[in-house]
Tab-separated table of N, CA, C and O in Angstrom:
chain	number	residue	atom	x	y	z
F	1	UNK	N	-78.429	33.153	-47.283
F	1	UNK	CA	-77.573	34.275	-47.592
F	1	UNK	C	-78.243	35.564	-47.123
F	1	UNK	O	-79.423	35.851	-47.324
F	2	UNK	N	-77.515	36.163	-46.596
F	2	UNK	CA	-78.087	37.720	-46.312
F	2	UNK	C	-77.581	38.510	-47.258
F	2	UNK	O	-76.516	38.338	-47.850
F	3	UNK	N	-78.615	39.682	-47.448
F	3	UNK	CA	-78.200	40.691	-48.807
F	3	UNK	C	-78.293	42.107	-47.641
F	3	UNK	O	-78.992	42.439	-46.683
F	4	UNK	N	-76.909	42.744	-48.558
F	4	UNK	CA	-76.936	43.754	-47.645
F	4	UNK	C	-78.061	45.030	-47.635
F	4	UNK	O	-78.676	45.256	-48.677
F	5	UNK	N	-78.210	45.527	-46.907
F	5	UNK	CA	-79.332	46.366	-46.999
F	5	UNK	C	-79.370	47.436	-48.357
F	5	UNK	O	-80.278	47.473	-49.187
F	6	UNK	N	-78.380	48.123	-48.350
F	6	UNK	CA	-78.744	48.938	-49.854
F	6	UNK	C	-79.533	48.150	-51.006
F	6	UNK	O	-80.657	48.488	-51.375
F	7	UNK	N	-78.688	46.854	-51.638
F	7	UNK	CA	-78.674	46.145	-52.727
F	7	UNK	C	-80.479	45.825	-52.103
F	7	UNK	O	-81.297	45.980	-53.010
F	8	UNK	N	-80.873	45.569	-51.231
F	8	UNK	CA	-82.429	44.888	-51.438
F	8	UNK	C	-83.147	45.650	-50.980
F	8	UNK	O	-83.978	45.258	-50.160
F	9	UNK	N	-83.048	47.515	-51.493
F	9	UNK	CA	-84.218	48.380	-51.483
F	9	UNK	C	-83.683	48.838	-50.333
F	9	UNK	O	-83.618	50.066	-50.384
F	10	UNK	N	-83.241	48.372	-49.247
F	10	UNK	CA	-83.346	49.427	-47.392
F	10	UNK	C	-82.455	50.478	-47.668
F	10	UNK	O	-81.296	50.342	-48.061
F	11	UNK	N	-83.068	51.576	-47.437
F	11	UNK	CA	-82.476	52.786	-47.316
F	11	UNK	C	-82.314	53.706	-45.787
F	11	UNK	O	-83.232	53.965	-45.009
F	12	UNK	N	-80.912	54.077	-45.654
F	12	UNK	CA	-81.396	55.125	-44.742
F	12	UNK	C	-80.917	54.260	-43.682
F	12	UNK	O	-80.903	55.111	-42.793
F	13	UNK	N	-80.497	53.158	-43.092
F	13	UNK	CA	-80.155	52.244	-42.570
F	13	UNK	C	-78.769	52.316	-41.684
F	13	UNK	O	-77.910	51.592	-42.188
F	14	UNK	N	-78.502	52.727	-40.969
F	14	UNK	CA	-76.936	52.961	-39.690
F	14	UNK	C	-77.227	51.965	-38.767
F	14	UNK	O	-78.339	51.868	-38.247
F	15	UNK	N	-76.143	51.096	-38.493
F	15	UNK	CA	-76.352	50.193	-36.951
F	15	UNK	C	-74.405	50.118	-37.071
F	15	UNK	O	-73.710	49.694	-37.995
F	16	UNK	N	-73.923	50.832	-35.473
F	16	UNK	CA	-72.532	50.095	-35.286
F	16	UNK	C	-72.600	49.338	-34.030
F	16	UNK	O	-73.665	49.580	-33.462
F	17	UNK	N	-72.170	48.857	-33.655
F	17	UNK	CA	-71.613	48.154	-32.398
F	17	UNK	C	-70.799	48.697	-31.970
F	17	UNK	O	-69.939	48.972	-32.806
F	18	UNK	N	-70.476	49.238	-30.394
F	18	UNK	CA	-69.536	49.699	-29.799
F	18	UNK	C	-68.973	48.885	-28.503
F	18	UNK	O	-69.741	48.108	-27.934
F	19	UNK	N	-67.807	49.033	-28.092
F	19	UNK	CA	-67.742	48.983	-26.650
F	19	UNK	C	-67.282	49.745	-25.910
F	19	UNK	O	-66.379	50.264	-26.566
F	20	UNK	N	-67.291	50.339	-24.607
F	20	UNK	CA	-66.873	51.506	-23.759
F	20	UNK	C	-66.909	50.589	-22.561
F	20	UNK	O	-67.387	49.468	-22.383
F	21	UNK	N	-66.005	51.740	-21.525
F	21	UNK	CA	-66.221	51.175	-20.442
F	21	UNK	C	-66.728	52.066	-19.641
F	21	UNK	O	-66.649	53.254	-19.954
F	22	UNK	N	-67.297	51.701	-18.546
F	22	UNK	CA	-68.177	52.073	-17.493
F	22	UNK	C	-68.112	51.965	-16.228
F	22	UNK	O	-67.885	50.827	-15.816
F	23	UNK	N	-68.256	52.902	-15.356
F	23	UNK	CA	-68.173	52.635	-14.004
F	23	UNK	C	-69.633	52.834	-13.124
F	23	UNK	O	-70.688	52.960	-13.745
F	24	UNK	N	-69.608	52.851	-11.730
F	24	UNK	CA	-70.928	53.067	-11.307
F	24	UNK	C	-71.161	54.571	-11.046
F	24	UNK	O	-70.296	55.418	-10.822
F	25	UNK	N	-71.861	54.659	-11.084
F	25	UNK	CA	-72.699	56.185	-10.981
F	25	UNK	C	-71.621	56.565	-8.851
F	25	UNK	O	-71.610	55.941	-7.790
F	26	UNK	N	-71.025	57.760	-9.304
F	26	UNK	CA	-70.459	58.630	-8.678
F	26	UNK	C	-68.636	58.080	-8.013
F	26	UNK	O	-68.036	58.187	-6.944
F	27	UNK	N	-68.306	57.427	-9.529
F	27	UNK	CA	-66.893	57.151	-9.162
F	27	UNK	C	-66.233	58.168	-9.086
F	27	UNK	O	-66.434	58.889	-10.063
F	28	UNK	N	-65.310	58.699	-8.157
F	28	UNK	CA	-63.732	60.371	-8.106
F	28	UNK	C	-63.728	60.169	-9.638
F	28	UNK	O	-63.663	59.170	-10.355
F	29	UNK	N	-63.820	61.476	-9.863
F	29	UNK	CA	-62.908	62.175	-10.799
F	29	UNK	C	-61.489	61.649	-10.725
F	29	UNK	O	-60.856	61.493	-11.769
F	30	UNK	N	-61.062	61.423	-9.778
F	30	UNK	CA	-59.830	60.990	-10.327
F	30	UNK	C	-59.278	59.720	-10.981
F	30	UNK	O	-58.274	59.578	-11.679
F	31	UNK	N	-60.270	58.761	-10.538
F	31	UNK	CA	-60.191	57.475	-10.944
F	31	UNK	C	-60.726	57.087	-12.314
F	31	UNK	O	-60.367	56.148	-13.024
F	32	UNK	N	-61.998	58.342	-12.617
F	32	UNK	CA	-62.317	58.018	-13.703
F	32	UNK	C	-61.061	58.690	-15.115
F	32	UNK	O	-60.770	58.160	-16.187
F	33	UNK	N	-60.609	59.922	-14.547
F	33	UNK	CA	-59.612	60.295	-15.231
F	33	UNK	C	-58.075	58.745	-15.710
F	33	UNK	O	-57.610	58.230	-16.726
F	34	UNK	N	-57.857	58.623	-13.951
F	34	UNK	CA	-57.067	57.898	-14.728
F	34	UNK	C	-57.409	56.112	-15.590
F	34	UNK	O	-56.728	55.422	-16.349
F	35	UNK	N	-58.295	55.998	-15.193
F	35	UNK	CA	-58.766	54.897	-16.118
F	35	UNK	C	-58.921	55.123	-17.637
F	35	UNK	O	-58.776	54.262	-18.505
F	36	UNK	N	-59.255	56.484	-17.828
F	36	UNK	CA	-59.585	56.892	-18.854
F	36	UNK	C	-58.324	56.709	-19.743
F	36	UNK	O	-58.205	56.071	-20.789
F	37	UNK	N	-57.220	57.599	-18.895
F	37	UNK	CA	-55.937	57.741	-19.239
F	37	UNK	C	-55.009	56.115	-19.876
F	37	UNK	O	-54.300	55.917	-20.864
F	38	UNK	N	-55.416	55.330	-18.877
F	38	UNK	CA	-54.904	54.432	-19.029
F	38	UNK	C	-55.883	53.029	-20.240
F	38	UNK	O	-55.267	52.061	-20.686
F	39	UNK	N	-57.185	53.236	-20.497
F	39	UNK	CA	-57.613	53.071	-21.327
F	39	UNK	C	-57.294	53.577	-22.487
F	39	UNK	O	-57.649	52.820	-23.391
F	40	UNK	N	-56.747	54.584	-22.883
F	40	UNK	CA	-55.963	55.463	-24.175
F	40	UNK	C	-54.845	55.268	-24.739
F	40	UNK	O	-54.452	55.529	-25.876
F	41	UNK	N	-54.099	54.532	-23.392
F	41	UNK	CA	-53.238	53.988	-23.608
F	41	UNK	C	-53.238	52.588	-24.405
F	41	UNK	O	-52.488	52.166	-25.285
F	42	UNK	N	-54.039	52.187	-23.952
F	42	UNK	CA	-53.780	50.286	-24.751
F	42	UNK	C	-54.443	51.279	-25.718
F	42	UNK	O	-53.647	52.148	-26.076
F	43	UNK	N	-55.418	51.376	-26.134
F	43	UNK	CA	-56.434	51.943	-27.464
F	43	UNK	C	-55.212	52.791	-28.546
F	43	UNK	O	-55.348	53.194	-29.701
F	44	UNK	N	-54.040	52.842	-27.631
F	44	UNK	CA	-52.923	53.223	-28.655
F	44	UNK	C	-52.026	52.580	-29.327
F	44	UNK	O	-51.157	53.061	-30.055
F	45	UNK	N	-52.286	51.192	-29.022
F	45	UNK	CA	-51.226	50.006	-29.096
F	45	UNK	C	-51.227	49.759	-30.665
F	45	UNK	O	-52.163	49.202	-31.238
F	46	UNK	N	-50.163	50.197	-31.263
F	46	UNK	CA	-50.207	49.791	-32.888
F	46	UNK	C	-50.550	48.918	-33.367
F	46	UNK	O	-51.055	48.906	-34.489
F	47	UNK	N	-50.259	47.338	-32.206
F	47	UNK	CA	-50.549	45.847	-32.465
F	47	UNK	C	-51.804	45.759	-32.433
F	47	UNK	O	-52.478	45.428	-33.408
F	48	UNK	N	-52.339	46.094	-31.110
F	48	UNK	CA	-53.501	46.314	-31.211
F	48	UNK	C	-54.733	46.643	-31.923
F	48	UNK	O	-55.580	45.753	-32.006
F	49	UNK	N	-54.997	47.936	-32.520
F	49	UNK	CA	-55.371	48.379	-33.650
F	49	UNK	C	-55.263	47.791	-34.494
F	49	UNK	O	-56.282	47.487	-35.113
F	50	UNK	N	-53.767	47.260	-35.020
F	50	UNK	CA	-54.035	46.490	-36.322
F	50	UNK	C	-54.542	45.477	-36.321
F	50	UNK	O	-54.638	44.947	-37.428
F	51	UNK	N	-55.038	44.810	-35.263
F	51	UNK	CA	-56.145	43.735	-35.079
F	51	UNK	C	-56.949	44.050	-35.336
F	51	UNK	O	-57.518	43.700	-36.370
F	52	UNK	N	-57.456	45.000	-34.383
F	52	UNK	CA	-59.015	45.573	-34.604
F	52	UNK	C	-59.396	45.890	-36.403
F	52	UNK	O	-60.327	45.405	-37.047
F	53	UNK	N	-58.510	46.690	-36.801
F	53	UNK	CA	-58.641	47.194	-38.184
F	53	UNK	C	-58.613	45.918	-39.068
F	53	UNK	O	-59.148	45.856	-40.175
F	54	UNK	N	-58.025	45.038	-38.548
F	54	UNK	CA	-57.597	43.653	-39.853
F	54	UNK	C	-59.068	42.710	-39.576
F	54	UNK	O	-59.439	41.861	-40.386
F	55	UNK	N	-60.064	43.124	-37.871
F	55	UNK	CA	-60.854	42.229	-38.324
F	55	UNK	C	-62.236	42.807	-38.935
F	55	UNK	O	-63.285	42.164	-38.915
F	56	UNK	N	-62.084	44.260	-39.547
F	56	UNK	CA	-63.160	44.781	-40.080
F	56	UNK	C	-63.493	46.094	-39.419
F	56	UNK	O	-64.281	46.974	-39.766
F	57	UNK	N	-62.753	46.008	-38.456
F	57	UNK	CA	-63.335	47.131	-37.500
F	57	UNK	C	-62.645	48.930	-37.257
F	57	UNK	O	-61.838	49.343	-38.090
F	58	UNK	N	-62.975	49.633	-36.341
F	58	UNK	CA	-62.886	50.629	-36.309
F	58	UNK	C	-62.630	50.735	-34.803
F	58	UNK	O	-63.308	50.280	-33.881
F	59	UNK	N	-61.149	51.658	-34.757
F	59	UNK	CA	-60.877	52.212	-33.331
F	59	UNK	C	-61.295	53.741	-33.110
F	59	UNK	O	-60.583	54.613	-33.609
F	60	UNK	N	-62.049	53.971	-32.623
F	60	UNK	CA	-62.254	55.601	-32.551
F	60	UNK	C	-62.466	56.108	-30.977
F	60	UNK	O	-63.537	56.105	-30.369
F	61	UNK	N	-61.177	56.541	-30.479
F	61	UNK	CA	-61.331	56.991	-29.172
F	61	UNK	C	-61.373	58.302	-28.975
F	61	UNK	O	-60.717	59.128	-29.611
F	62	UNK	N	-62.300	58.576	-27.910
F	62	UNK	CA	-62.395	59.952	-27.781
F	62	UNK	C	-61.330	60.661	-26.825
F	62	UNK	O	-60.533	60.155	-26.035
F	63	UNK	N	-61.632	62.298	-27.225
F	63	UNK	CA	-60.798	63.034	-26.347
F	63	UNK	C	-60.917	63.079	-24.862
F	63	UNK	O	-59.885	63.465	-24.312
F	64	UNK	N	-61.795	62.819	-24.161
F	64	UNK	CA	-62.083	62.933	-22.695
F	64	UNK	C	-63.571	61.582	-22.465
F	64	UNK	O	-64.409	61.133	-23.247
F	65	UNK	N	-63.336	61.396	-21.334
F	65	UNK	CA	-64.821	60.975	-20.955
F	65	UNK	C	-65.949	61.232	-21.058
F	65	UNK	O	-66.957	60.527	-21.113
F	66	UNK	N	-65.736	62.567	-21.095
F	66	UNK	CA	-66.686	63.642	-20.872
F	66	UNK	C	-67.680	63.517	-22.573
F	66	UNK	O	-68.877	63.272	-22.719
F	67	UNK	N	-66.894	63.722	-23.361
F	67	UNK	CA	-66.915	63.769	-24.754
F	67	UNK	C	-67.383	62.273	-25.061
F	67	UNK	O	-68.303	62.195	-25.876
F	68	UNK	N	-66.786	60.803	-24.420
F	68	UNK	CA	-67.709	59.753	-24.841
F	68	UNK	C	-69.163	60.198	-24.294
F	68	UNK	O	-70.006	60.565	-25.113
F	69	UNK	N	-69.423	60.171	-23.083
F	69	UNK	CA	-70.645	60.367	-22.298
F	69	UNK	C	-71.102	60.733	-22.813
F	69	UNK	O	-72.004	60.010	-23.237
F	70	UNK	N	-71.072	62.195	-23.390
F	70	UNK	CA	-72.153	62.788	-24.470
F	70	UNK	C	-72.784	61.994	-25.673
F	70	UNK	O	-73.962	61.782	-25.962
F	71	UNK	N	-71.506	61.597	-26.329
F	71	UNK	CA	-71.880	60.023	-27.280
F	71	UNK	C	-72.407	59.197	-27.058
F	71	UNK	O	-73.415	58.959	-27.725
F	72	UNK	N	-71.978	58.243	-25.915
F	72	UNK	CA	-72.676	56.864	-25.499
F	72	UNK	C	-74.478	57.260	-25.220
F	72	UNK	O	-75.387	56.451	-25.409
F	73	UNK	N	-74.690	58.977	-24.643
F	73	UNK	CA	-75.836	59.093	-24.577
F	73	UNK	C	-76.608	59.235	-25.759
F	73	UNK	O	-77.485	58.418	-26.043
F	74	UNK	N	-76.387	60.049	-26.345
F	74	UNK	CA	-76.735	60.118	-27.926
F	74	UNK	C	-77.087	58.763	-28.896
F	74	UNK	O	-78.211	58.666	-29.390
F	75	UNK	N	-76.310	57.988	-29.074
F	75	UNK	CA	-76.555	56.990	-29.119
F	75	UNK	C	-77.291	55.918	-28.516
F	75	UNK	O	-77.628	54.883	-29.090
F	76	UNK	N	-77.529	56.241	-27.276
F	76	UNK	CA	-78.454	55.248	-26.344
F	76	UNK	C	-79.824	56.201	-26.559
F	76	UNK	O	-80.734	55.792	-25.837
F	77	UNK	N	-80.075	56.978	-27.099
F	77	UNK	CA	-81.112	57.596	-27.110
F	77	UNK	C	-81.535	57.364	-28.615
F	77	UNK	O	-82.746	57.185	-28.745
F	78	UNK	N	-80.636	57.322	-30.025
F	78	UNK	CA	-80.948	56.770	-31.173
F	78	UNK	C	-81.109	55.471	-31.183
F	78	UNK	O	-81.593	54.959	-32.193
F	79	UNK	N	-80.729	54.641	-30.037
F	79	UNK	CA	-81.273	53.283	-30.488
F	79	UNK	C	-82.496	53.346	-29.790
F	79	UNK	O	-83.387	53.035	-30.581
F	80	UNK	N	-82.940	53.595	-28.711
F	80	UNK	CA	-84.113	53.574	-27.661
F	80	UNK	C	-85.294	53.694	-28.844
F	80	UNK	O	-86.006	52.738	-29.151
F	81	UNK	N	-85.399	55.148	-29.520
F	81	UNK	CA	-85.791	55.507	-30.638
F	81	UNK	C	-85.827	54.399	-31.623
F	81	UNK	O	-86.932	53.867	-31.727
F	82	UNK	N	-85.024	53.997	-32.255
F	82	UNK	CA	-85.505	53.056	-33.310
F	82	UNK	C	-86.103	51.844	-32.511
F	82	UNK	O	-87.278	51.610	-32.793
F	83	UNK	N	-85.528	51.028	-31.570
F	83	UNK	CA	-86.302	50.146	-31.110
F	83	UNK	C	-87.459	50.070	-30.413
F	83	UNK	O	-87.963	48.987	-30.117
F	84	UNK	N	-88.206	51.739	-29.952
F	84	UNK	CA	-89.598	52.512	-29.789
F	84	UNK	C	-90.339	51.925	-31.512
F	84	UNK	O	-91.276	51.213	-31.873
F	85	UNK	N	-89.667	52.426	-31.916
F	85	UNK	CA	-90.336	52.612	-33.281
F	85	UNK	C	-90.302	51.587	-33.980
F	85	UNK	O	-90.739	51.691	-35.126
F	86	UNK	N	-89.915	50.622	-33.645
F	86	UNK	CA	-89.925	49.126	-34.466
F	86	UNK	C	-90.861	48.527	-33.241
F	86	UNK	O	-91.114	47.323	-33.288
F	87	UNK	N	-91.113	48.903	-32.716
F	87	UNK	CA	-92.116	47.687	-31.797
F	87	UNK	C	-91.264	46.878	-30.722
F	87	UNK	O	-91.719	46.401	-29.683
F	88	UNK	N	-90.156	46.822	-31.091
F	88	UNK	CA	-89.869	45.309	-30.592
F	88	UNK	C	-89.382	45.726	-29.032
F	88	UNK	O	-88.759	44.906	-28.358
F	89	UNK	N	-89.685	46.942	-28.559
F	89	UNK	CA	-89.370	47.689	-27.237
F	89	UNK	C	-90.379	48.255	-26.653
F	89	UNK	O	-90.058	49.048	-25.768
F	90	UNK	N	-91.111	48.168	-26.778
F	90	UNK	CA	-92.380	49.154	-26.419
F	90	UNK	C	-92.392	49.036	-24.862
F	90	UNK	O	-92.033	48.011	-24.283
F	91	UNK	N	-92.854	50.216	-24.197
F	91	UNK	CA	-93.058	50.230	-22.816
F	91	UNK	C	-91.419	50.131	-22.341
F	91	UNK	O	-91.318	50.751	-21.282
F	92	UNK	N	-90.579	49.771	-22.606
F	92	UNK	CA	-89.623	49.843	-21.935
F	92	UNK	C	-89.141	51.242	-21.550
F	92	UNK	O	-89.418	52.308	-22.100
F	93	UNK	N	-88.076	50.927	-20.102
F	93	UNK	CA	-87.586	52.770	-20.002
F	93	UNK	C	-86.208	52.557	-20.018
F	93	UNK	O	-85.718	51.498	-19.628
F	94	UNK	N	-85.294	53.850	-20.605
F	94	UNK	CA	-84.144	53.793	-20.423
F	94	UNK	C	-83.176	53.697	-19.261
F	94	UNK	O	-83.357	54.220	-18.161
F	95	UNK	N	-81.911	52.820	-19.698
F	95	UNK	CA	-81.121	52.756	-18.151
F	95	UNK	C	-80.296	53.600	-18.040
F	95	UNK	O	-79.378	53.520	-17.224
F	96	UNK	N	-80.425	54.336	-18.647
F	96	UNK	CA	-79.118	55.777	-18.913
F	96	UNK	C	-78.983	57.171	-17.834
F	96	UNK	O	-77.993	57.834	-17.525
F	97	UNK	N	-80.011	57.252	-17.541
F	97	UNK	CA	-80.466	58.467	-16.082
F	97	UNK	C	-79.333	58.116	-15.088
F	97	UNK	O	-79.808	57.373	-14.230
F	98	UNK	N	-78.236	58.319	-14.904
F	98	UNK	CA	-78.178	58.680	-13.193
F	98	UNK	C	-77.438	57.292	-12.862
F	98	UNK	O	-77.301	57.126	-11.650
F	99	UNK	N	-76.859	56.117	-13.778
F	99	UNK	CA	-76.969	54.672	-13.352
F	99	UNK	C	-75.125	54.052	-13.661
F	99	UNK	O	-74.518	52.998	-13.473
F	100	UNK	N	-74.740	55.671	-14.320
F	100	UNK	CA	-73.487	54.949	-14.536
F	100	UNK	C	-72.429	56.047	-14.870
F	100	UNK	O	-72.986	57.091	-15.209
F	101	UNK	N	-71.397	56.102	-14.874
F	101	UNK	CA	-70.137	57.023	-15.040
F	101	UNK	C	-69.495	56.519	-16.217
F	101	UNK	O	-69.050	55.372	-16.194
F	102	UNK	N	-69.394	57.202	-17.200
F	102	UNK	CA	-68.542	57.244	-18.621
F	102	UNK	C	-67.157	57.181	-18.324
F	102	UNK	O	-66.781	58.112	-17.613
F	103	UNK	N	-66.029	56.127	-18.749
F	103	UNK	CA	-64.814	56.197	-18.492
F	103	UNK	C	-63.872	56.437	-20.130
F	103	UNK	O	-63.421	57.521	-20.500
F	104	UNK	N	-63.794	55.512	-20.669
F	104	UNK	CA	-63.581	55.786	-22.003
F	104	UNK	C	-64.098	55.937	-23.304
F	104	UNK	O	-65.176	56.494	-23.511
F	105	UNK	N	-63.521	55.559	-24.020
F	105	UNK	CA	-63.856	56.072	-25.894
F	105	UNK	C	-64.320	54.678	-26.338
F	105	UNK	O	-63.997	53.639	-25.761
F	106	UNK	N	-65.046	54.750	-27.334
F	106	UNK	CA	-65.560	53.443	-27.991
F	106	UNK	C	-64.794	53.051	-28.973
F	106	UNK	O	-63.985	53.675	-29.660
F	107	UNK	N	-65.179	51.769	-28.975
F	107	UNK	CA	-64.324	50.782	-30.230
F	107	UNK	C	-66.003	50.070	-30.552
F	107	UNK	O	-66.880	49.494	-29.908
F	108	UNK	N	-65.604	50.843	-32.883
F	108	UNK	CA	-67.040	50.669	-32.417
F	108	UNK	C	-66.741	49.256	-33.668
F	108	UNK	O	-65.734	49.490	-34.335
F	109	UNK	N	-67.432	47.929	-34.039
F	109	UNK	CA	-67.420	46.577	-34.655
F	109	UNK	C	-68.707	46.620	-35.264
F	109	UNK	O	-69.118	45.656	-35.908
C-alpha cells in the first residue's frame, strides 16, 4: 500500500504530470500558431474533458504558446532542481536551450 505523502509526515511535496506538444526548434510562426489553434480546439471538446476530468485529471490550456513556453520552462527548471537535489540526476544538463518550439497548453495527470 502506498500512503499518501501528507498522512506519513512529507511535507511541502508538488509533482503533476503534464503533456504538451512540441515542435523542432525554428518551426514558422505560422504553423506553430495554427497548431496551437487547432490544438485548443480538441482541448475544447466537452466529451473530451469529461474524460479527462472523470479520470482524475485536469485540463488546463493556455492562452498562447508563448505563455505555455514560459511554463513548460519553469517547470523543466523545477524539476531539473529537485532531481539536482535528490541525487538521482547529478551531472546531467538540461535539454531545454534552443532544442524545441512550444506549440500548445498542457494537460496536466
Amino acid at each position: 500500500m502506498i500512503v499518501p505523502f501528507p498522512p506519513s509526515g512529507v511535507t511541502g511535496y508538488e509533482y503533476s504530470f503534464w503533456f504538451g506538444l512540441f515542435g523542432p526548434s525554428g518551426l514558422p510562426a505560422p504553423i506553430v500558431q495554427k497548431l496551437f489553434e487547432e490544438s485548443q480546439a480538441v482541448l475544447g471538446d466537452p466529451e473530451l474533458v469529461n474524460r479527462i476530468v472523470a479520470s482524475g485529471n485536469d485540463v488546463s490550456p493556455s492562452k498562447s504558446s508563448a505563455e505555455f513556453a514560459s511554463w513548460a520552462l519553469e517547470d523543466g527548471v523545477r524539476q531539473t532542481k529537485l532531481a539536482l537535489e535528490s541525487g538521482a540526476a547529478s551531472g546531467q544538463r538540461s535539454i531545454f536551450p534552443g532544442s524545441f518550439r512550444v506549440i500548445m497548453s498542457p494537460v496536466k495527470y
